[in-house]
Short mmCIF file of C-alpha atoms in Angstrom, two decimals:
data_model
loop_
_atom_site.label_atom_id
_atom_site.label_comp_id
_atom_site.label_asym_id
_atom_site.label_seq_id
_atom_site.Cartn_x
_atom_site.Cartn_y
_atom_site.Cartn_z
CA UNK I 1 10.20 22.19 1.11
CA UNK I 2 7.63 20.61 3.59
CA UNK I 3 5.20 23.41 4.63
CA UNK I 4 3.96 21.91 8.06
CA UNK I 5 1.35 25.14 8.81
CA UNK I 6 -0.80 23.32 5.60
CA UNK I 7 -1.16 20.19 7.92
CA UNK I 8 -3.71 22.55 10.15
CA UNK I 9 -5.72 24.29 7.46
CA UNK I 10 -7.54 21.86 6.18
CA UNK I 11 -8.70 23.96 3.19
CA UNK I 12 -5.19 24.96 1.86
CA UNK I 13 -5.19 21.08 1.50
CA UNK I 14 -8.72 20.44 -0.05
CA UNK I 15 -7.00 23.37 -2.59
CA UNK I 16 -3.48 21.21 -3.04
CA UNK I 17 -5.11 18.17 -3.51
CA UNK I 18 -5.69 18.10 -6.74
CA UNK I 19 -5.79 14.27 -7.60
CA UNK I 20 -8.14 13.31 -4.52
CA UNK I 21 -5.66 11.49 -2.96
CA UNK I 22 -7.42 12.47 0.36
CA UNK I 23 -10.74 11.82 -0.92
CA UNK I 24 -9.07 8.46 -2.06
CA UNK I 25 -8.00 7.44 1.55
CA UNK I 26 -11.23 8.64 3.49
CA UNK I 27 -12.81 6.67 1.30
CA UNK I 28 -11.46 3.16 1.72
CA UNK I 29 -13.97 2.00 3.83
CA UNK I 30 -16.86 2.76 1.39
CA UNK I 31 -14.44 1.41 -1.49
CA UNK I 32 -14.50 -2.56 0.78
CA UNK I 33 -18.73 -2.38 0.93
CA UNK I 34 -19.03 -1.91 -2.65
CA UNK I 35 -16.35 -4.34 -3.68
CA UNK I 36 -17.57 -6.93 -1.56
CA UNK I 37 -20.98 -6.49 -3.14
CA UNK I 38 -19.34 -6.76 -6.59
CA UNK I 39 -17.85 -10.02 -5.90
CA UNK I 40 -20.52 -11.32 -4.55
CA UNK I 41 -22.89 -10.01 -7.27
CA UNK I 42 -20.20 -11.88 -9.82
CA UNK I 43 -20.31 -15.25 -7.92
CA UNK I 44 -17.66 -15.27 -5.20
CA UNK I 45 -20.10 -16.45 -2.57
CA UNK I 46 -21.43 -19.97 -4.89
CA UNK I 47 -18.20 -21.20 -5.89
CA UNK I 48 -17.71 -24.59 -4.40
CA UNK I 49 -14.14 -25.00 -4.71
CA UNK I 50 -12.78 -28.73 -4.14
CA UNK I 51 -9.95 -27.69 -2.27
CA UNK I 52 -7.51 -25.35 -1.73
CA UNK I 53 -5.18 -24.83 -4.62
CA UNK I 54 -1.74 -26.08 -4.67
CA UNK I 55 -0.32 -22.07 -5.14
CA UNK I 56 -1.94 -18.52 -5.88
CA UNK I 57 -0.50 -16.61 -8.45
CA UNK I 58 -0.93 -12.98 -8.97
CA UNK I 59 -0.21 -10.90 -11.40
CA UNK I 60 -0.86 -7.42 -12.48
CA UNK I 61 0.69 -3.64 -13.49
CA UNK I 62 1.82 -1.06 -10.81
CA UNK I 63 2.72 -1.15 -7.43
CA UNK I 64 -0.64 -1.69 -6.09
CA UNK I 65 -1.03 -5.15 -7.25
CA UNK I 66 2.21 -6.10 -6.19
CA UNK I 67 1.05 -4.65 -2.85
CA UNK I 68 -2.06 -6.96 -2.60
CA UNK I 69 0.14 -9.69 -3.30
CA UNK I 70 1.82 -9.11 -0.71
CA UNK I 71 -0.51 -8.48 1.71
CA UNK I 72 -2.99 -11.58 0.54
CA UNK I 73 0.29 -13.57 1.17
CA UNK I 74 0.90 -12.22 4.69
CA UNK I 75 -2.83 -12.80 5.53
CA UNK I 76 -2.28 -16.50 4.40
CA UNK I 77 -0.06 -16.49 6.92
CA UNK I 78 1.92 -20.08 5.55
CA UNK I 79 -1.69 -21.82 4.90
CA UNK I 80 -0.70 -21.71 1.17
CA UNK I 81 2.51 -19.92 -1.27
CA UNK I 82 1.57 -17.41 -2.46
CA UNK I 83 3.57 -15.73 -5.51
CA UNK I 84 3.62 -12.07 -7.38
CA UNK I 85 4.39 -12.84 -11.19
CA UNK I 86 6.84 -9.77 -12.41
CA UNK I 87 6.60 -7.90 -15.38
CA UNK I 88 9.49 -7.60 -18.18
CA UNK I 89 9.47 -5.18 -21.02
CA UNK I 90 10.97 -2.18 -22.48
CA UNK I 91 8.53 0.24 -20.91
CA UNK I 92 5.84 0.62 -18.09
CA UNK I 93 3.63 1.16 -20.51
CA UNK I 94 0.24 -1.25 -21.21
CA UNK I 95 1.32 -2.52 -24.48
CA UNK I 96 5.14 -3.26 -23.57
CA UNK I 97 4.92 -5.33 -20.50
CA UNK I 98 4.30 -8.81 -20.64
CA UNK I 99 3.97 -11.84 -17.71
CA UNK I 100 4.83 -15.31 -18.09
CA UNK I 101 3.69 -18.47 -15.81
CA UNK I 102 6.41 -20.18 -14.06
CA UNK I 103 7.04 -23.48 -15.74
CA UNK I 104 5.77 -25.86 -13.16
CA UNK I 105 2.35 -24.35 -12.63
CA UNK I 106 -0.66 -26.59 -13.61
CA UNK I 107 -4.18 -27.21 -13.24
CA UNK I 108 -3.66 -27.19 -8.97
CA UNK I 109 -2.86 -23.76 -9.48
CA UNK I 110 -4.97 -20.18 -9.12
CA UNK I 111 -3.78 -17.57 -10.93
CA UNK I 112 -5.48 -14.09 -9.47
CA UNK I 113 -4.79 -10.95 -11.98
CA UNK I 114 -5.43 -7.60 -10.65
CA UNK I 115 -5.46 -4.59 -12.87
CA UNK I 116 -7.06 -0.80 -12.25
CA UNK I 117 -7.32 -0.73 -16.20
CA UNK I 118 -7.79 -3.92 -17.76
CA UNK I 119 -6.37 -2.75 -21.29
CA UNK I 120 -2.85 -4.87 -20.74
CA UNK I 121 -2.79 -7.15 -23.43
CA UNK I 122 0.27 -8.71 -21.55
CA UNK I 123 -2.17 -9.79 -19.45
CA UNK I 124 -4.71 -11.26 -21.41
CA UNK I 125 -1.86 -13.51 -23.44
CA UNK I 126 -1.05 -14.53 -19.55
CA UNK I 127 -4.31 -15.52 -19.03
CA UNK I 128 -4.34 -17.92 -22.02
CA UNK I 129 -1.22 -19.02 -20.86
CA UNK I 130 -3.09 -20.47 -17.90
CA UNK I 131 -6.30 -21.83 -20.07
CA UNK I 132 -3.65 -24.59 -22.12
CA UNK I 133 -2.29 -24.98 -18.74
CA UNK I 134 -5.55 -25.83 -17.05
CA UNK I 135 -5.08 -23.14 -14.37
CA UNK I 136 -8.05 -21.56 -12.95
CA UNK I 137 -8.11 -17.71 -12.92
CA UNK I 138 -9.84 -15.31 -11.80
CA UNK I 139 -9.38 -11.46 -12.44
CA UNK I 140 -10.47 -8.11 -10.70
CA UNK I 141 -10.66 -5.29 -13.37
CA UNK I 142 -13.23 -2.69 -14.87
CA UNK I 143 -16.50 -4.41 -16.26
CA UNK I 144 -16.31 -4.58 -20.16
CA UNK I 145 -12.41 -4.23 -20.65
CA UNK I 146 -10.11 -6.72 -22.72
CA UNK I 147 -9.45 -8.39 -19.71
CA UNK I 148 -12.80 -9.41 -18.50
CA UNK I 149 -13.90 -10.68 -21.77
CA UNK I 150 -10.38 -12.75 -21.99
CA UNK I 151 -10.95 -14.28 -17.97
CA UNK I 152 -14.08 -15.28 -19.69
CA UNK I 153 -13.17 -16.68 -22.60
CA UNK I 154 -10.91 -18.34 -20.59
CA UNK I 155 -13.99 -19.84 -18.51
CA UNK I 156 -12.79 -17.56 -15.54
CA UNK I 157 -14.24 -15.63 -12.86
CA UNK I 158 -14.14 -11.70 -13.95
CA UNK I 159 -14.88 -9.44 -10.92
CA UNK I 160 -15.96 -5.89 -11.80
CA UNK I 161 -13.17 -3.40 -10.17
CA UNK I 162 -14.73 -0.90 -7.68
CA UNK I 163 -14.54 2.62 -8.87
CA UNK I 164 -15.60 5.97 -7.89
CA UNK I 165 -17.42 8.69 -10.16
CA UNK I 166 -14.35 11.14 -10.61
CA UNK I 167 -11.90 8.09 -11.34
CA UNK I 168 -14.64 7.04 -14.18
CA UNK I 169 -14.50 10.74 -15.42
CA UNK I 170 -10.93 10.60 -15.51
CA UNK I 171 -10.74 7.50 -17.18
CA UNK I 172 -13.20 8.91 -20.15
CA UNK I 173 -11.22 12.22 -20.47
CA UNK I 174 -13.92 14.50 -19.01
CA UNK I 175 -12.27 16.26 -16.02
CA UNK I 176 -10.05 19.07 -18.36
CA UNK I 177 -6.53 19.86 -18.35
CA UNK I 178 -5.61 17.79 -15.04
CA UNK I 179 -6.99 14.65 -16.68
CA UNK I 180 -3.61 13.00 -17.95
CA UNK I 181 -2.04 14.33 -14.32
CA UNK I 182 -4.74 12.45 -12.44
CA UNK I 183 -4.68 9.19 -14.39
CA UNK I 184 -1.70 9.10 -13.52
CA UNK I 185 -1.79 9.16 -9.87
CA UNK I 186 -4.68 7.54 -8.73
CA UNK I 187 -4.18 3.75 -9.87
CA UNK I 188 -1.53 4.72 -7.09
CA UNK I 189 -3.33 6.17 -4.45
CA UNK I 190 -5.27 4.53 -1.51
CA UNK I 191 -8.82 3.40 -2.75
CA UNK I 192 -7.11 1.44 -5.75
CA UNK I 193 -5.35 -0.95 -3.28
CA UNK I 194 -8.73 -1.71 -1.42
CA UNK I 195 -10.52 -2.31 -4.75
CA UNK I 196 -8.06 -4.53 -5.40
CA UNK I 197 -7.43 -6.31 -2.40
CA UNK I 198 -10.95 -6.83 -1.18
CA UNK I 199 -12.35 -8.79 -4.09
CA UNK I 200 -9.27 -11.47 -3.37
CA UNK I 201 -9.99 -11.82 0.15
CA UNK I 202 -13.45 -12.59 -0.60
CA UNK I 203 -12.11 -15.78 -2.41
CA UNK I 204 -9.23 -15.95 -0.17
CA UNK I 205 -11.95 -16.88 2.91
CA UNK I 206 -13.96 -19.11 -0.33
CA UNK I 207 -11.23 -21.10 -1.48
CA UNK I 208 -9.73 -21.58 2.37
CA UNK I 209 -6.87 -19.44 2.11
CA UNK I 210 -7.40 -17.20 5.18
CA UNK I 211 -10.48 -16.36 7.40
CA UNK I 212 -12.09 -13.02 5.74
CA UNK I 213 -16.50 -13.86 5.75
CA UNK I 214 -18.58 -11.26 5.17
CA UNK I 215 -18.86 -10.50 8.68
CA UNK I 216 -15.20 -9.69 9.05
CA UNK I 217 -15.10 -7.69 6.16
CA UNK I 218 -17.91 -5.69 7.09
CA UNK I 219 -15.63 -4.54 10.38
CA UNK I 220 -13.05 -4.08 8.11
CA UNK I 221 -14.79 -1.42 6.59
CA UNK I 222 -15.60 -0.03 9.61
CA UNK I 223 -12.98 0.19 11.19
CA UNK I 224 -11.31 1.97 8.32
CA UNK I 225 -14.07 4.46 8.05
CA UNK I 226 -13.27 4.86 11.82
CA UNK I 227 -9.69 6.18 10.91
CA UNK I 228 -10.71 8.15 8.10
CA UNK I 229 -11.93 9.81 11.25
CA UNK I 230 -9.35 10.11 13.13
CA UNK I 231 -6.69 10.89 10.52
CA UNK I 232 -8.45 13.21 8.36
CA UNK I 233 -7.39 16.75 7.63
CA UNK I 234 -10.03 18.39 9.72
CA UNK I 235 -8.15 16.68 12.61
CA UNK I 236 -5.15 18.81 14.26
CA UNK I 237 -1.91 17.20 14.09
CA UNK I 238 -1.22 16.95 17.80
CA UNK I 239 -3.91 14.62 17.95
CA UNK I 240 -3.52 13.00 14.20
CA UNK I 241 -1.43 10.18 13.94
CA UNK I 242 -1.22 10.12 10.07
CA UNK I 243 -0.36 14.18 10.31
CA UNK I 244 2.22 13.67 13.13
CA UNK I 245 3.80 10.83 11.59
CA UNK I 246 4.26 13.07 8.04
CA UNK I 247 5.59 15.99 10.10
CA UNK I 248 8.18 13.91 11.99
CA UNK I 249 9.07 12.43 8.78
CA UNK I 250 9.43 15.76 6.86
CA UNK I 251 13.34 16.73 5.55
CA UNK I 252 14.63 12.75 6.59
CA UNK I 253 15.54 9.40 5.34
CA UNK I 254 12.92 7.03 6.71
CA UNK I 255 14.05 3.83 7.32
CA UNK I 256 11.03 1.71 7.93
CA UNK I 257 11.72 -1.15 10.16
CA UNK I 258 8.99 -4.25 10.27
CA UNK I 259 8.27 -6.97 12.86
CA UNK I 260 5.66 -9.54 11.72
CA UNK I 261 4.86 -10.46 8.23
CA UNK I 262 1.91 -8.77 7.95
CA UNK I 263 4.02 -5.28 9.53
CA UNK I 264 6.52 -5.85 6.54
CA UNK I 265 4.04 -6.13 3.76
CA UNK I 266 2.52 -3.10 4.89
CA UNK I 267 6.36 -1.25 5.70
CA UNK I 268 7.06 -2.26 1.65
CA UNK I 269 3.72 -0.62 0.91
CA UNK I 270 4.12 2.37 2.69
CA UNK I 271 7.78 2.95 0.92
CA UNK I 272 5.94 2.64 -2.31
CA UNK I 273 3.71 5.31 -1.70
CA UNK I 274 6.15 7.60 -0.29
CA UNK I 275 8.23 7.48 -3.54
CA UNK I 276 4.86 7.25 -5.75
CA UNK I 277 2.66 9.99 -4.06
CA UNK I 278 5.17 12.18 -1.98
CA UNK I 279 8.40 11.44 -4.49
CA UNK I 280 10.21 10.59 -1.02
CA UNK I 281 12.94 8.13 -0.81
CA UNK I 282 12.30 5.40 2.16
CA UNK I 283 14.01 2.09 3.09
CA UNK I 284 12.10 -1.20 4.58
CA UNK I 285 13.90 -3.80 6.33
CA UNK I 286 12.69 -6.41 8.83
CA UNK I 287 13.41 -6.50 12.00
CA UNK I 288 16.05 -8.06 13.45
CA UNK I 289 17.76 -7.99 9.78
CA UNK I 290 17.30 -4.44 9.85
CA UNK I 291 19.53 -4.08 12.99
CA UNK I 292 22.53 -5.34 10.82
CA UNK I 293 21.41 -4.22 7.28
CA UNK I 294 21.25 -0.58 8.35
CA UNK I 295 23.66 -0.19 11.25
CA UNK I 296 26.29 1.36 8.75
CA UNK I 297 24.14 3.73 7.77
CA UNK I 298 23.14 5.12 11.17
CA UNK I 299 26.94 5.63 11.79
CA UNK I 300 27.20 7.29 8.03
CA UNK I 301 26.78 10.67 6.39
CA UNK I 302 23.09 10.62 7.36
CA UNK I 303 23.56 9.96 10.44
CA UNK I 304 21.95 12.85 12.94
CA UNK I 305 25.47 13.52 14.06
CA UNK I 306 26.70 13.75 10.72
CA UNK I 307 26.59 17.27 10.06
CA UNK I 308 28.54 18.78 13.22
CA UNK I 309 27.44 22.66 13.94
CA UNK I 310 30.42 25.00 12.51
CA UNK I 311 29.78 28.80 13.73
CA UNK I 312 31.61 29.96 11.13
CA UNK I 313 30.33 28.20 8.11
CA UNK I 314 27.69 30.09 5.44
CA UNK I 315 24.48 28.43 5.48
CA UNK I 316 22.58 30.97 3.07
CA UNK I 317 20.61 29.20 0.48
CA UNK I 318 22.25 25.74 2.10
CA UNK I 319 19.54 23.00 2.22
CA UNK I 320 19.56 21.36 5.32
CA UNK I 321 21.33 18.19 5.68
CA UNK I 322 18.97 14.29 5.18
CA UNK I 323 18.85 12.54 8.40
CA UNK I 324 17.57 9.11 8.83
CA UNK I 325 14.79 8.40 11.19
CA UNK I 326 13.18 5.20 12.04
CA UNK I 327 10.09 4.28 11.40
CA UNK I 328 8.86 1.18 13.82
CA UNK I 329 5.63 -0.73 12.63
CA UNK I 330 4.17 -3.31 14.33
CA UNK I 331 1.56 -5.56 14.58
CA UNK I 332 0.84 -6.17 18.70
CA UNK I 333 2.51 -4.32 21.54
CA UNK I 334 6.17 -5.58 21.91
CA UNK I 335 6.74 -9.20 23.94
CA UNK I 336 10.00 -9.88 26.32
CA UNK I 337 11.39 -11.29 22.70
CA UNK I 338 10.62 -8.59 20.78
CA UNK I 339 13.41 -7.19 19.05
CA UNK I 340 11.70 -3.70 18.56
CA UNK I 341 13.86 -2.78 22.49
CA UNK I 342 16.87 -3.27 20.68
CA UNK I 343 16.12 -1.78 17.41
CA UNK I 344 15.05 1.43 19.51
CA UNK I 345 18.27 1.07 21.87
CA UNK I 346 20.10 1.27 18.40
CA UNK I 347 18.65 4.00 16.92
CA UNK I 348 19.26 6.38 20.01
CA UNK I 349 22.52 5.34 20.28
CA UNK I 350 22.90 6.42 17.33
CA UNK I 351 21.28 9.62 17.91
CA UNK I 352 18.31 9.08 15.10
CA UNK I 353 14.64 9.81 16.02
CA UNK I 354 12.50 7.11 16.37
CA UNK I 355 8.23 6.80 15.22
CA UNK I 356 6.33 4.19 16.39
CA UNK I 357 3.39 2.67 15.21
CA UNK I 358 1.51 -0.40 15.92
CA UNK I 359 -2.56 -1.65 15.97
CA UNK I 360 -4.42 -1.54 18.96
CA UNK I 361 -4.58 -4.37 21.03
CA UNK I 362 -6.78 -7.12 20.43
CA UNK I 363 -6.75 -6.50 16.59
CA UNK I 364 -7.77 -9.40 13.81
CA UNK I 365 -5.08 -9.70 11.57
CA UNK I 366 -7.54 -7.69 8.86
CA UNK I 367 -7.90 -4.99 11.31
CA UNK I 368 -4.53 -4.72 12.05
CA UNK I 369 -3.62 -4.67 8.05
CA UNK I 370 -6.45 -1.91 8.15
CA UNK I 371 -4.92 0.50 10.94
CA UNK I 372 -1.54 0.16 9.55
CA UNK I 373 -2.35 0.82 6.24
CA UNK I 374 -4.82 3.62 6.81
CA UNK I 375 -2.06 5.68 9.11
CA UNK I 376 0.82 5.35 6.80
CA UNK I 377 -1.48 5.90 3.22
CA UNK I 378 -2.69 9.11 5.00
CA UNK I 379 0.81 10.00 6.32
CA UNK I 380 2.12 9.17 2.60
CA UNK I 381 -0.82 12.04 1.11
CA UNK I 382 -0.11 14.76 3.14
CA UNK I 383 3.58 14.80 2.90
CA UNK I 384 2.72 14.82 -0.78
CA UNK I 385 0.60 17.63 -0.54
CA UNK I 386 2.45 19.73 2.07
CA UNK I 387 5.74 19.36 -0.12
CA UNK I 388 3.84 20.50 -2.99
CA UNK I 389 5.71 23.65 -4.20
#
């Protein structure tokens, strides 16, 4: 059950929060500073790259990886393909999953891998994969694992992954009884992705992918430290947008509906985390594809309408009945071709709820990736912790 009082008392959270997932979020714009110095520190800013390369591949365990895949690619914007290698194996487990190039990549290509641990020795056979291939690669993981020391075997670039004191504790098996609880959550949670992501869009901007200096990183940063602000738990929800957007989502289906590239990259994200932090089911679809792709199951049993009142049935102990509400992200206010009017116009037809959510105007693509992100991480950690039993 979703216990919407703990939204408001921001101490009942500190207490239910026992992985930092908060601390994770309000800490995202601290988590772009440092990583930007670390790729600097490791070279980012000399390479003198002849061109840009033909494709990027990325590749790399857990969702957060396949996240900044996604989101490097939407950034791109078309400027060059960019690809997310999948996994195969028996297991999510380190030593069971293994990657393999596509056959036509070559020496034109970049191969980027991104790992929170760096102990995959999937990983490390990929990288040698790319060496006899002639592929350049460059990876983002802690400083002294098995995969820095293959990237530079491999005569790669090996960026040191950002971390934070009590993720280094947890990592060495000092933090007690939670420990195994925590490591398992946080590679998950909010900081990783930004650890992750920012290193690559330092050599995004290098390499001529997309437009990220120095300059536009630092406001990156900023401007997420600036919603750590606004959304944190000390903030009531009627003036929260992270809090309100958890509270309207509480008990329902979500069905998160994306216009713009960069919206639906960050709508896949936020479904992730819902299922990975708050163990909530959630459904992304672009827009105007979502307008056909979920009609049927506006007019279905989870519709709002689908439950008619009946005076005389029992409802002890009876859950309530899942509703779907939209979720509308977006990356500028709506145009006169838009299709977000008819995607709401659906929805109340249909009775469902709709949120909205979109960056303020006049927004750089980062910044807009940034606000997005921020709202729906935050809204993502406290409907885990206000559903915690």
């Amino acid at each position: 059950m979703f216990d919407e009082s703990l939204l408001d008392d921001p101490d009942a959270l500190s207490r239910a929060d026992l992985h930092g997932l908060l601390r994770g979020a309000a800490e995202s714009g601290a988590r772009v500073r440092t990583a930007m110095r670390n790729a600097d520190e490791a070279g980012v800013g000399t390479l003198t790259p002849d061109g840009r390369p033909r494709a990027v591949l990325v590749a790399g365990p857990g969702p957060a990886a396949g996240s900044a895949a996604d989101l490097l690619g939407a950034l791109a914007d078309g400027s060059c393909p960019v690809a997310f290698i999948r996994p195969s194996g028996v297991a999510p487990a380190p030593g069971a999953l293994r990657w393999t190039l596509p056959g036509w990549t070559g020496p034109l290509d970049l191969l980027l891998v991104a790992s929170p641990d760096g102990t995959e020795p999937g990983l490390g056979l990929l990288i040698e994969q790319a060496y006899r291939r002639g592929c350049s690669v460059v990876s983002v993981s802690p400083a002294g694992t098995p995969l820095a020391e293959a990237t530079a075997q491999a005569r790669g670039l090996a960026i040191p992954l950002t971390t934070t004191w009590y993720e280094n504790a947890t990592a060495g098996g000092e933090r007690g009884a939670d420990t195994e609880q925590a490591a398992r959550v946080l590679p998950t949670g909010p900081g990783t992705l930004w650890s992750l992501l920012t290193p690559l869009l330092a050599l995004a901007d290098r390499i001529g992918l997309l437009g990220a200096p120095g300059v536009s990183l630092d406001t990156l940063a900023d401007r997420l430290d600036q919603l750590a602000e606004r959304c944190g738990p000390a903030i009531a929800t009627y003036s929260n947008p992270a809090k309100t957007l958890a509270a309207e989502l509480a008990d329902t289906l979500p069905l998160i509906w994306t216009e713009g590239e960069l919206a639906a990259a960050v709508g896949r994200r936020f479904a992730t985390v819902l299922a990975a932090l708050a163990g909530r089911p959630a459904l992304p679809a672009e827009l105007p594809e979502a307008l056909t792709a979920h009609s049927t199951l506006l007019a279905g049993a989870l519709a709002a309408g689908a439950d008619p009142e009946d005076f005389f049935r029992d409802r002890v102990e009876e859950p309530e009945a899942l509703h779907a509400r939209v979720v509308l992200l977006r990356e500028q206010a709506p145009t006169v071709t838009s299709p977000a009017a008819a995607a709401r116009d659906l929805a109340l037809h249909r009775d469902t709820p709709v949120s909205e959510l979109e960056a303020a105007e006049g927004s750089s693509p980062l910044e807009t990736a940034a606000e997005l992100l921020a709202v729906t991480d935050f809204a993502a950690v406290y409907l885990a912790l206000a559903g915690t039993p």
